[in-house]
Every structure is written in C-alpha cells, then in structure tokens.
Amino acid sequence: MKNLRFSTSKSSDFSVTIKKRVNEYFKNNNKSKYGNASLILKSIFMLTLFFGPLVMIIFAHITSPWQLFLLYIISGIGMAGIGMGIMHDAIHGSFSKNKTTNWLAGKTLNLVGAYDTVWRLQHNVLHHTYTNIDGADEDIKTPFFLRFSPHVKKNALHKFQHFYTWFFYGLTTISWITTKDFMSLKKYFKMGLIKDRKEYRTEFFKIILWKIVYFSYALILPILMTSFPVWMVIVAFLTMHFITGLSISLVFQTAHVMPETQFPLPNENNCIENDRIIHQMATTSNFSPRSRVFSWFIGGLNHQVEHHLFPNICHIHYRKISKIIKQTAEEYNIPYLYKKTFVGAIWSHLKMLRYLGKVELGVST
C-alpha cells in the first residue's frame, strides 16, 4: 500500500511512557538488549536438533521406516526452533550487538531452505510496519481460498476455512523452499523494495544456490545414501516440513488473526490514525505467558505484543518487560491482549477463521 503512514502529529502519552520505562529497565539493571550466552547455547541446541537427525539418516545406515520418519520429524522440530529462536532475532538485529554475528545467524534461515532477504522484506518491513492492515501486511495476504481480514471480499469457500486452513498451514515451509521465495522476490522488485534489476538478478541466483545446498543435504543425500525407496524418503521429507510449517503458522497467526485484534484501515489521507505503538497493541495478542519452557522453545513469540513493540530487543527479555508493558497498559486503559494458554489461543483463532468465513465485507470484529 503505497505511501501508507501512521499518525506522526503526536505520540501518545502511552507510547512515550512505555518506551521510557522499558529503556529504564535495561539501564537500571545494567542489561544489554541483545542476546547472551544462554541464547548461544540454545542456538547450538536447535542447530544440533536439526542437523543431527539428518546426519544419522545419511550415515547411520538406518533400515526401519519408522526410524526414517522419526528422525525427519525431530529435524523438523529443530527447523522450527531455528526459525523462531535464532533467525528471527538475528534478522531483526537483536540476536547480538555485533552486526556480523546477526548476519551469520540470519543465514540459518537459508540453511533450512528459505531465504533471508525475502523474509526480511516480508516480515520486518511489511508485516511489522503494517500489522493487520489489508493490502499491506504480507501475513494476512492469502490465496483466494483463505480470508484473514474482514476487508477481503468473501467467497463461498471461506465458510469452510476453519476446517481446512490447518492443512495449508502445514504446507507453509514447503511453499517457501519451492516457489514462494522466487515469487515474493519478483513482487518486491515490482513494489520497489528491491532497488534495481541488477540487485534482483543477484538475489534470484543466490536463492537458487542456497536451495541447491539445502536440497542436497536434506533430500538428495538421504535418497542416495539410504536403502529406502525414493518415494518414502520424499514423504518423510515432506512430513518434516509439514510439522515445521504447522508449528510456525500456529505461533504467528494466533498472534494476529484473533477475535479481539483489530484490522484498521487508513483514512482518506492514507494515514492510520493511531501511532505505531498503539496500533501494535490493537493488532497483536500474546498467549501462554507463564510457560517458560514453551516460551524458550518458540523464541519468546508467545510474547508477541512485546516483540511488536520492541523488535530490536532480544526475545530472552520479553518475559521481564511484559510486566512493565502490561502494567502501563492498565494505567492508560489500553487493552493488553492475551490468552492464558496456547490451546486457548488456537481455539480462538479457529473461531476467528469461522467468523471471517461468514461475516460480510468490511464488517469488523
């Protein structure tokens, strides 16, 4: 959505206060906003969880199909952990204060078959800037058979989407490793997010090279080095991606496509009337805030409110600053959206999908 902007005439008192209090938390406690040794250890764990099973598939001479599928599924869990616990912070620049370290950690996305430049444009630029704004937020731009915004025209299929959306969530990373990166790069070039044709061609060939690397060790070598039928290895590989795609999609979509979140539209001047902070509070929801183990595994993304307010802060700090944000929101009578459990969040997301399948165009929640 070209030239779309937020209100800059004034920052709300809440926005000013929340930024001040969070900054004071780090200053008063002498803490860095970036990752620490525990994040490095988690990164090693997730990388091992992803690569370890693949190494076993290739070199351990496994003979049982259930072992093949189990190892690929474990690798898929590691893949999700890499995406949410390493790459996500790195591409936001919050993994480390060292830019080279962030760059290297961001390349872990390429190691699992997607492409960091495309993700940066889709997620950092379009999703984080224009959260839940139809026509601008890439995360709610969907194929014709899905409807994630009340401002998208409804068709006959949408009334069934709460039944079949989950299957397509499982196909998310399969799309990334095959066609989506190429299609998105072309789209972003047309949008002007890729500077010129030379940069576009360079990025295009980089995508090809990274995908060759990925498919070589994740699929081709297992086919060549094991005695399993080709079709069985391919099915196990796709199962790995289905697990990853479903996991990642549930975490991200339950943060925004919810009954309580808003889907604002710009006014006649192409301006969102709230400032950025208030907008993020209205369009983002947390879930399972007390589960430390779950939060550790998904990179703190159960604290999506904190992440959207302060994407430059590493996820290891979200639990602490969430107390500040929640308290300040209560003081200013601003909704702080959250679900007590992840299961509760998924259920609410299902109800929202059902609602969007029935509500007419332009009707908000």
mmCIF file of C-alpha atoms in Angstrom:
data_model
loop_
_atom_site.group_PDB
_atom_site.id
_atom_site.type_symbol
_atom_site.label_atom_id
_atom_site.label_comp_id
_atom_site.label_asym_id
_atom_site.label_seq_id
_atom_site.Cartn_x
_atom_site.Cartn_y
_atom_site.Cartn_z
ATOM 1 C CA MET A 1 0.000 0.000 0.000
ATOM 2 C CA LYS A 2 1.990 2.935 -1.329
ATOM 3 C CA ASN A 3 2.663 5.982 0.908
ATOM 4 C CA LEU A 4 0.687 4.495 3.809
ATOM 5 C CA ARG A 5 1.763 6.113 7.063
ATOM 6 C CA PHE A 6 0.934 6.345 10.733
ATOM 7 C CA SER A 7 -0.056 9.447 12.656
ATOM 8 C CA THR A 8 3.078 11.462 13.368
ATOM 9 C CA SER A 9 1.415 14.632 14.590
ATOM 10 C CA LYS A 10 1.729 13.375 18.120
ATOM 11 C CA SER A 11 2.971 10.381 20.034
ATOM 12 C CA SER A 12 0.520 9.194 22.624
ATOM 13 C CA ASP A 13 1.434 9.574 26.285
ATOM 14 C CA PHE A 14 1.305 5.805 26.493
ATOM 15 C CA SER A 15 3.880 5.401 23.718
ATOM 16 C CA VAL A 16 6.253 7.879 25.312
ATOM 17 C CA THR A 17 5.862 6.297 28.740
ATOM 18 C CA ILE A 18 6.279 2.707 27.595
ATOM 19 C CA LYS A 19 9.479 3.469 25.709
ATOM 20 C CA LYS A 20 10.880 5.365 28.679
ATOM 21 C CA ARG A 21 10.077 2.628 31.189
ATOM 22 C CA VAL A 22 11.484 -0.186 29.066
ATOM 23 C CA ASN A 23 14.682 1.760 28.418
ATOM 24 C CA GLU A 24 14.978 2.476 32.152
ATOM 25 C CA TYR A 25 14.617 -1.244 32.903
ATOM 26 C CA PHE A 26 17.713 -2.060 30.851
ATOM 27 C CA LYS A 27 19.645 0.929 32.150
ATOM 28 C CA ASN A 28 18.814 0.425 35.830
ATOM 29 C CA ASN A 29 19.554 -3.306 35.682
ATOM 30 C CA ASN A 30 22.689 -2.830 33.576
ATOM 31 C CA LYS A 31 21.363 -5.252 30.981
ATOM 32 C CA SER A 32 22.021 -5.453 27.260
ATOM 33 C CA LYS A 33 19.002 -5.523 24.953
ATOM 34 C CA TYR A 34 20.685 -8.248 22.925
ATOM 35 C CA GLY A 35 21.172 -11.973 23.434
ATOM 36 C CA ASN A 36 23.536 -13.592 25.925
ATOM 37 C CA ALA A 37 25.334 -16.894 26.487
ATOM 38 C CA SER A 38 22.062 -18.748 27.050
ATOM 39 C CA LEU A 39 20.946 -17.732 23.564
ATOM 40 C CA ILE A 40 24.174 -19.104 22.102
ATOM 41 C CA LEU A 41 23.607 -22.415 23.899
ATOM 42 C CA LYS A 42 20.033 -22.576 22.640
ATOM 43 C CA SER A 43 21.230 -21.859 19.108
ATOM 44 C CA ILE A 44 23.693 -24.739 19.302
ATOM 45 C CA PHE A 45 20.935 -26.996 20.616
ATOM 46 C CA MET A 46 18.488 -26.085 17.824
ATOM 47 C CA LEU A 47 21.098 -26.457 15.099
ATOM 48 C CA THR A 48 22.045 -29.861 16.510
ATOM 49 C CA LEU A 49 18.386 -30.849 16.707
ATOM 50 C CA PHE A 50 18.016 -30.036 13.016
ATOM 51 C CA PHE A 51 21.300 -31.329 11.577
ATOM 52 C CA GLY A 52 21.845 -34.290 13.920
ATOM 53 C CA PRO A 53 18.948 -36.414 12.622
ATOM 54 C CA LEU A 54 19.885 -35.647 9.005
ATOM 55 C CA VAL A 55 23.447 -36.795 9.658
ATOM 56 C CA MET A 56 22.075 -40.004 11.180
ATOM 57 C CA ILE A 57 19.811 -40.589 8.190
ATOM 58 C CA ILE A 58 22.727 -40.188 5.793
ATOM 59 C CA PHE A 59 25.459 -42.050 7.673
ATOM 60 C CA ALA A 60 23.913 -44.314 10.340
ATOM 61 C CA HIS A 61 22.600 -46.958 7.907
ATOM 62 C CA ILE A 62 19.107 -46.967 9.369
ATOM 63 C CA THR A 63 16.829 -49.649 7.938
ATOM 64 C CA SER A 64 13.437 -49.120 9.558
ATOM 65 C CA PRO A 65 10.883 -46.718 8.003
ATOM 66 C CA TRP A 66 9.730 -45.586 11.448
ATOM 67 C CA GLN A 67 13.309 -44.530 12.233
ATOM 68 C CA LEU A 68 13.454 -42.546 8.991
ATOM 69 C CA PHE A 69 10.220 -40.712 9.743
ATOM 70 C CA LEU A 70 11.095 -40.144 13.399
ATOM 71 C CA LEU A 71 14.469 -38.628 12.524
ATOM 72 C CA TYR A 72 12.940 -36.334 9.911
ATOM 73 C CA ILE A 73 10.233 -35.238 12.382
ATOM 74 C CA ILE A 74 12.846 -34.438 15.036
ATOM 75 C CA SER A 75 14.741 -32.483 12.400
ATOM 76 C CA GLY A 76 11.527 -30.586 11.620
ATOM 77 C CA ILE A 77 11.180 -29.604 15.263
ATOM 78 C CA GLY A 78 14.756 -28.344 15.154
ATOM 79 C CA MET A 79 13.963 -26.427 11.969
ATOM 80 C CA ALA A 80 11.083 -24.651 13.713
ATOM 81 C CA GLY A 81 13.403 -23.873 16.633
ATOM 82 C CA ILE A 82 15.982 -22.364 14.278
ATOM 83 C CA GLY A 83 13.358 -20.186 12.643
ATOM 84 C CA MET A 84 11.787 -18.902 15.832
ATOM 85 C CA GLY A 85 14.774 -18.961 18.196
ATOM 86 C CA ILE A 86 17.761 -17.955 16.061
ATOM 87 C CA MET A 87 16.903 -16.490 12.667
ATOM 88 C CA HIS A 88 14.008 -14.361 13.868
ATOM 89 C CA ASP A 89 16.079 -12.363 16.360
ATOM 90 C CA ALA A 90 19.071 -12.203 14.026
ATOM 91 C CA ILE A 91 17.190 -10.651 11.109
ATOM 92 C CA HIS A 92 15.647 -8.126 13.497
ATOM 93 C CA GLY A 93 19.203 -7.267 14.598
ATOM 94 C CA SER A 94 18.570 -8.271 18.216
ATOM 95 C CA PHE A 95 20.456 -11.586 18.387
ATOM 96 C CA SER A 96 23.733 -9.751 19.018
ATOM 97 C CA LYS A 97 25.029 -6.198 19.091
ATOM 98 C CA ASN A 98 27.599 -7.354 16.540
ATOM 99 C CA LYS A 99 26.229 -6.892 13.001
ATOM 100 C CA THR A 100 28.362 -9.684 11.570
ATOM 101 C CA THR A 101 27.025 -12.132 14.158
ATOM 102 C CA ASN A 102 23.467 -11.102 13.292
ATOM 103 C CA TRP A 103 24.237 -11.564 9.599
ATOM 104 C CA LEU A 104 25.634 -15.040 10.155
ATOM 105 C CA ALA A 105 22.803 -16.109 12.460
ATOM 106 C CA GLY A 106 20.309 -14.799 9.914
ATOM 107 C CA LYS A 107 21.761 -17.161 7.319
ATOM 108 C CA THR A 108 20.428 -20.097 9.339
ATOM 109 C CA LEU A 109 17.140 -19.406 7.544
ATOM 110 C CA ASN A 110 18.888 -20.185 4.258
ATOM 111 C CA LEU A 111 20.217 -23.418 5.746
ATOM 112 C CA VAL A 112 16.660 -24.643 6.275
ATOM 113 C CA GLY A 113 15.571 -23.868 2.719
ATOM 114 C CA ALA A 114 14.107 -20.345 2.828
ATOM 115 C CA TYR A 115 15.870 -17.042 2.030
ATOM 116 C CA ASP A 116 16.777 -14.285 4.454
ATOM 117 C CA THR A 117 16.403 -11.266 2.129
ATOM 118 C CA VAL A 118 12.835 -12.208 1.208
ATOM 119 C CA TRP A 119 11.944 -12.856 4.864
ATOM 120 C CA ARG A 120 13.402 -9.509 5.899
ATOM 121 C CA LEU A 121 11.195 -7.662 3.404
ATOM 122 C CA GLN A 122 8.076 -9.710 4.085
ATOM 123 C CA HIS A 123 8.350 -9.820 7.866
ATOM 124 C CA ASN A 124 10.388 -6.856 9.085
ATOM 125 C CA VAL A 125 9.264 -4.291 6.521
ATOM 126 C CA LEU A 126 5.697 -5.232 5.570
ATOM 127 C CA HIS A 127 4.314 -7.268 8.475
ATOM 128 C CA HIS A 128 5.856 -5.337 11.361
ATOM 129 C CA THR A 129 5.156 -1.940 9.824
ATOM 130 C CA TYR A 130 1.606 -2.586 8.649
ATOM 131 C CA THR A 131 0.317 -5.263 11.027
ATOM 132 C CA ASN A 132 -3.238 -6.422 10.154
ATOM 133 C CA ILE A 133 -3.690 -3.713 7.510
ATOM 134 C CA ASP A 134 -5.333 -5.237 4.467
ATOM 135 C CA GLY A 135 -3.313 -4.783 1.302
ATOM 136 C CA ALA A 136 -0.092 -4.039 3.175
ATOM 137 C CA ASP A 137 0.576 -6.757 5.762
ATOM 138 C CA GLU A 138 2.014 -9.769 3.930
ATOM 139 C CA ASP A 139 0.975 -12.150 6.738
ATOM 140 C CA ILE A 140 -2.733 -11.633 6.046
ATOM 141 C CA LYS A 141 -2.385 -11.676 2.258
ATOM 142 C CA THR A 142 -3.752 -15.081 1.398
ATOM 143 C CA PRO A 143 -4.770 -17.205 -1.602
ATOM 144 C CA PHE A 144 -8.396 -16.939 -2.724
ATOM 145 C CA PHE A 145 -9.473 -19.866 -0.554
ATOM 146 C CA LEU A 146 -8.378 -18.172 2.702
ATOM 147 C CA ARG A 147 -9.678 -14.994 4.311
ATOM 148 C CA PHE A 148 -7.725 -13.482 7.203
ATOM 149 C CA SER A 149 -9.213 -9.974 7.145
ATOM 150 C CA PRO A 150 -12.804 -8.718 7.214
ATOM 151 C CA HIS A 151 -11.812 -6.276 4.454
ATOM 152 C CA VAL A 152 -11.152 -9.038 1.912
ATOM 153 C CA LYS A 153 -14.050 -9.991 -0.352
ATOM 154 C CA LYS A 154 -15.745 -13.167 0.879
ATOM 155 C CA ASN A 155 -16.380 -16.141 -1.392
ATOM 156 C CA ALA A 156 -18.244 -19.433 -0.973
ATOM 157 C CA LEU A 157 -15.164 -21.392 0.114
ATOM 158 C CA HIS A 158 -14.418 -19.199 3.111
ATOM 159 C CA LYS A 159 -17.256 -20.607 5.216
ATOM 160 C CA PHE A 160 -15.298 -23.870 5.356
ATOM 161 C CA GLN A 161 -11.857 -22.380 6.025
ATOM 162 C CA HIS A 162 -11.878 -23.190 9.735
ATOM 163 C CA PHE A 163 -11.819 -26.852 8.681
ATOM 164 C CA TYR A 164 -9.092 -26.821 6.024
ATOM 165 C CA THR A 165 -6.779 -23.925 6.955
ATOM 166 C CA TRP A 166 -4.717 -26.200 9.206
ATOM 167 C CA PHE A 167 -3.686 -28.379 6.282
ATOM 168 C CA PHE A 168 -2.436 -25.364 4.360
ATOM 169 C CA TYR A 169 -0.529 -24.168 7.424
ATOM 170 C CA GLY A 170 1.395 -27.419 7.163
ATOM 171 C CA LEU A 171 2.355 -26.561 3.583
ATOM 172 C CA THR A 172 3.864 -23.199 4.548
ATOM 173 C CA THR A 173 7.546 -24.123 4.551
ATOM 174 C CA ILE A 174 7.087 -26.446 1.559
ATOM 175 C CA SER A 175 5.963 -23.329 -0.303
ATOM 176 C CA TRP A 176 9.000 -21.405 0.983
ATOM 177 C CA ILE A 177 11.539 -23.962 -0.183
ATOM 178 C CA THR A 178 9.990 -24.303 -3.648
ATOM 179 C CA THR A 179 8.192 -21.330 -5.208
ATOM 180 C CA LYS A 180 7.382 -18.610 -2.698
ATOM 181 C CA ASP A 181 10.827 -17.016 -2.394
ATOM 182 C CA PHE A 182 11.039 -16.561 -6.165
ATOM 183 C CA MET A 183 7.504 -15.201 -6.437
ATOM 184 C CA SER A 184 7.963 -12.848 -3.481
ATOM 185 C CA LEU A 185 11.284 -11.537 -4.787
ATOM 186 C CA LYS A 186 9.654 -10.683 -8.107
ATOM 187 C CA LYS A 187 6.758 -8.969 -6.328
ATOM 188 C CA TYR A 188 9.053 -6.925 -4.083
ATOM 189 C CA PHE A 189 11.064 -5.851 -7.125
ATOM 190 C CA LYS A 190 7.878 -4.528 -8.737
ATOM 191 C CA MET A 191 6.994 -2.798 -5.453
ATOM 192 C CA GLY A 192 10.360 -1.024 -5.421
ATOM 193 C CA LEU A 193 11.654 -2.818 -2.324
ATOM 194 C CA ILE A 194 14.445 -4.303 -4.468
ATOM 195 C CA LYS A 195 16.484 -1.358 -5.762
ATOM 196 C CA ASP A 196 17.212 -2.277 -9.370
ATOM 197 C CA ARG A 197 17.296 -5.124 -11.876
ATOM 198 C CA LYS A 198 20.927 -5.959 -11.120
ATOM 199 C CA GLU A 199 20.136 -6.481 -7.426
ATOM 200 C CA TYR A 200 17.080 -8.518 -8.391
ATOM 201 C CA ARG A 201 19.131 -10.849 -10.614
ATOM 202 C CA THR A 202 21.797 -11.221 -7.928
ATOM 203 C CA GLU A 203 19.257 -12.130 -5.269
ATOM 204 C CA PHE A 204 17.498 -14.504 -7.672
ATOM 205 C CA PHE A 205 20.677 -16.514 -8.298
ATOM 206 C CA LYS A 206 21.532 -16.509 -4.599
ATOM 207 C CA ILE A 207 18.155 -18.093 -3.879
ATOM 208 C CA ILE A 208 18.883 -20.816 -6.440
ATOM 209 C CA LEU A 209 22.321 -21.548 -4.945
ATOM 210 C CA TRP A 210 21.047 -21.717 -1.367
ATOM 211 C CA LYS A 211 18.203 -24.039 -2.361
ATOM 212 C CA ILE A 212 20.634 -26.335 -4.170
ATOM 213 C CA VAL A 213 22.681 -26.520 -0.971
ATOM 214 C CA TYR A 214 19.609 -27.224 1.143
ATOM 215 C CA PHE A 215 18.058 -29.886 -1.065
ATOM 216 C CA SER A 216 21.449 -31.573 -1.442
ATOM 217 C CA TYR A 217 21.825 -32.484 2.228
ATOM 218 C CA ALA A 218 18.163 -32.566 3.304
ATOM 219 C CA LEU A 219 16.786 -34.707 0.470
ATOM 220 C CA ILE A 220 19.246 -35.785 -2.250
ATOM 221 C CA LEU A 221 21.885 -37.300 0.042
ATOM 222 C CA PRO A 222 19.282 -39.233 2.084
ATOM 223 C CA ILE A 223 17.921 -40.652 -1.190
ATOM 224 C CA LEU A 224 21.395 -41.630 -2.405
ATOM 225 C CA MET A 225 22.816 -42.870 0.893
ATOM 226 C CA THR A 226 19.931 -44.950 2.248
ATOM 227 C CA SER A 227 18.240 -48.092 1.006
ATOM 228 C CA PHE A 228 14.729 -46.702 1.337
ATOM 229 C CA PRO A 229 12.576 -46.213 -1.779
ATOM 230 C CA VAL A 230 12.792 -42.708 -3.202
ATOM 231 C CA TRP A 231 9.098 -42.109 -2.604
ATOM 232 C CA MET A 232 9.465 -42.980 1.095
ATOM 233 C CA VAL A 233 12.324 -40.525 1.646
ATOM 234 C CA ILE A 234 10.338 -37.807 -0.148
ATOM 235 C CA VAL A 235 7.258 -38.469 2.002
ATOM 236 C CA ALA A 236 9.381 -38.383 5.181
ATOM 237 C CA PHE A 237 10.991 -35.125 3.999
ATOM 238 C CA LEU A 238 7.563 -33.588 3.341
ATOM 239 C CA THR A 239 6.376 -34.787 6.756
ATOM 240 C CA MET A 240 9.272 -32.889 8.336
ATOM 241 C CA HIS A 241 8.179 -29.718 6.568
ATOM 242 C CA PHE A 242 4.533 -30.235 7.422
ATOM 243 C CA ILE A 243 5.424 -30.370 11.123
ATOM 244 C CA THR A 244 7.535 -27.231 10.801
ATOM 245 C CA GLY A 245 5.001 -25.316 8.730
ATOM 246 C CA LEU A 246 2.113 -26.120 11.045
ATOM 247 C CA SER A 247 4.132 -25.186 14.147
ATOM 248 C CA ILE A 248 5.356 -21.852 12.801
ATOM 249 C CA SER A 249 1.997 -20.853 11.317
ATOM 250 C CA LEU A 250 0.116 -21.537 14.543
ATOM 251 C CA VAL A 251 2.565 -19.435 16.548
ATOM 252 C CA PHE A 252 2.416 -16.454 14.199
ATOM 253 C CA GLN A 253 -1.246 -16.482 13.193
ATOM 254 C CA THR A 254 -2.597 -16.873 16.732
ATOM 255 C CA ALA A 255 -0.878 -13.583 17.494
ATOM 256 C CA HIS A 256 -2.871 -11.507 14.999
ATOM 257 C CA VAL A 257 -5.883 -13.226 13.436
ATOM 258 C CA MET A 258 -7.920 -13.308 16.621
ATOM 259 C CA PRO A 259 -11.396 -12.198 17.710
ATOM 260 C CA GLU A 260 -10.005 -9.380 19.878
ATOM 261 C CA THR A 261 -7.463 -7.944 17.442
ATOM 262 C CA GLN A 262 -8.321 -5.053 15.143
ATOM 263 C CA PHE A 263 -7.945 -4.745 11.367
ATOM 264 C CA PRO A 264 -7.732 -0.973 10.857
ATOM 265 C CA LEU A 265 -7.861 0.826 7.527
ATOM 266 C CA PRO A 266 -6.228 4.147 6.606
ATOM 267 C CA ASN A 267 -8.315 7.295 6.372
ATOM 268 C CA GLU A 268 -8.877 9.383 3.244
ATOM 269 C CA ASN A 269 -5.326 10.755 3.588
ATOM 270 C CA ASN A 270 -3.906 7.203 3.569
ATOM 271 C CA CYS A 271 -2.980 7.567 7.227
ATOM 272 C CA ILE A 272 -3.526 5.219 10.156
ATOM 273 C CA GLU A 273 -4.871 7.456 12.890
ATOM 274 C CA ASN A 274 -3.062 5.749 15.782
ATOM 275 C CA ASP A 275 0.673 5.986 16.280
ATOM 276 C CA ARG A 276 2.759 2.836 15.740
ATOM 277 C CA ILE A 277 2.789 1.708 19.379
ATOM 278 C CA ILE A 278 -0.968 1.994 19.860
ATOM 279 C CA HIS A 279 -1.503 0.266 16.524
ATOM 280 C CA GLN A 280 0.617 -2.710 17.572
ATOM 281 C CA MET A 281 -1.246 -3.012 20.880
ATOM 282 C CA ALA A 282 -4.541 -3.168 18.999
ATOM 283 C CA THR A 283 -3.465 -5.718 16.402
ATOM 284 C CA THR A 284 -1.352 -8.160 18.431
ATOM 285 C CA SER A 285 -2.113 -10.749 21.100
ATOM 286 C CA ASN A 286 0.023 -12.862 23.453
ATOM 287 C CA PHE A 287 -0.607 -16.421 24.602
ATOM 288 C CA SER A 288 0.608 -18.768 27.319
ATOM 289 C CA PRO A 289 2.596 -16.029 29.125
ATOM 290 C CA ARG A 290 3.550 -18.188 32.121
ATOM 291 C CA SER A 291 5.005 -21.163 30.251
ATOM 292 C CA ARG A 292 8.770 -20.695 30.379
ATOM 293 C CA VAL A 293 9.667 -23.955 28.631
ATOM 294 C CA PHE A 294 7.258 -23.311 25.766
ATOM 295 C CA SER A 295 8.466 -19.725 25.518
ATOM 296 C CA TRP A 296 12.087 -20.910 25.424
ATOM 297 C CA PHE A 297 11.421 -23.237 22.532
ATOM 298 C CA ILE A 298 9.427 -20.810 20.349
ATOM 299 C CA GLY A 299 11.810 -17.910 20.790
ATOM 300 C CA GLY A 300 9.625 -15.911 23.149
ATOM 301 C CA LEU A 301 6.989 -15.486 20.457
ATOM 302 C CA ASN A 302 4.217 -16.163 22.935
ATOM 303 C CA HIS A 303 5.064 -12.555 23.904
ATOM 304 C CA GLN A 304 4.136 -11.137 20.508
ATOM 305 C CA VAL A 305 2.978 -7.833 21.999
ATOM 306 C CA GLU A 306 6.433 -7.187 23.428
ATOM 307 C CA HIS A 307 8.056 -8.292 20.185
ATOM 308 C CA HIS A 308 5.953 -5.977 18.043
ATOM 309 C CA LEU A 309 6.523 -3.022 20.325
ATOM 310 C CA PHE A 310 10.273 -3.623 20.599
ATOM 311 C CA PRO A 311 11.535 -5.845 17.755
ATOM 312 C CA ASN A 312 15.065 -4.548 18.407
ATOM 313 C CA ILE A 313 15.077 -6.289 21.821
ATOM 314 C CA CYS A 314 16.054 -9.956 22.012
ATOM 315 C CA HIS A 315 13.314 -12.392 22.957
ATOM 316 C CA ILE A 316 15.134 -13.536 26.117
ATOM 317 C CA HIS A 317 13.974 -10.272 27.754
ATOM 318 C CA TYR A 318 10.299 -10.390 26.775
ATOM 319 C CA ARG A 319 9.015 -12.049 29.940
ATOM 320 C CA LYS A 320 10.564 -9.355 32.132
ATOM 321 C CA ILE A 321 9.468 -6.356 30.089
ATOM 322 C CA SER A 322 5.975 -7.840 29.639
ATOM 323 C CA LYS A 323 5.241 -6.921 33.252
ATOM 324 C CA ILE A 324 6.144 -3.298 32.529
ATOM 325 C CA ILE A 325 4.046 -3.182 29.368
ATOM 326 C CA LYS A 326 1.008 -4.846 30.925
ATOM 327 C CA GLN A 327 1.077 -2.559 33.952
ATOM 328 C CA THR A 328 1.481 0.564 31.813
ATOM 329 C CA ALA A 329 -1.342 -0.519 29.504
ATOM 330 C CA GLU A 330 -3.626 -0.916 32.525
ATOM 331 C CA GLU A 331 -2.682 2.564 33.749
ATOM 332 C CA TYR A 332 -3.623 4.105 30.389
ATOM 333 C CA ASN A 333 -6.711 1.914 29.925
ATOM 334 C CA ILE A 334 -5.295 0.345 26.766
ATOM 335 C CA PRO A 335 -6.168 -3.308 26.047
ATOM 336 C CA TYR A 336 -3.313 -5.759 26.570
ATOM 337 C CA LEU A 337 -4.471 -8.791 24.620
ATOM 338 C CA TYR A 338 -3.512 -12.319 25.638
ATOM 339 C CA LYS A 339 -4.774 -15.869 26.010
ATOM 340 C CA LYS A 340 -3.823 -17.879 29.085
ATOM 341 C CA THR A 341 -2.867 -20.988 27.093
ATOM 342 C CA PHE A 342 -1.691 -21.847 23.592
ATOM 343 C CA VAL A 343 -4.590 -24.265 23.205
ATOM 344 C CA GLY A 344 -6.955 -21.431 24.116
ATOM 345 C CA ALA A 345 -5.292 -19.210 21.533
ATOM 346 C CA ILE A 346 -5.667 -21.863 18.822
ATOM 347 C CA TRP A 347 -9.340 -22.297 19.710
ATOM 348 C CA SER A 348 -9.921 -18.538 19.495
ATOM 349 C CA HIS A 349 -8.074 -18.466 16.176
ATOM 350 C CA LEU A 350 -10.370 -21.216 14.880
ATOM 351 C CA LYS A 351 -13.411 -19.202 15.943
ATOM 352 C CA MET A 352 -11.980 -16.161 14.159
ATOM 353 C CA LEU A 353 -11.445 -18.164 10.972
ATOM 354 C CA ARG A 354 -15.071 -19.318 11.193
ATOM 355 C CA TYR A 355 -16.261 -15.763 11.801
ATOM 356 C CA LEU A 356 -14.290 -14.428 8.831
ATOM 357 C CA GLY A 357 -15.840 -17.178 6.730
ATOM 358 C CA LYS A 358 -19.302 -15.807 7.438
ATOM 359 C CA VAL A 359 -19.031 -12.039 8.009
ATOM 360 C CA GLU A 360 -19.623 -9.732 5.068
ATOM 361 C CA LEU A 361 -17.037 -7.401 3.544
ATOM 362 C CA GLY A 362 -15.876 -4.569 5.762
ATOM 363 C CA VAL A 363 -17.532 -5.775 8.951
ATOM 364 C CA SER A 364 -15.001 -5.676 11.786
ATOM 365 C CA THR A 365 -14.859 -7.694 14.983
#
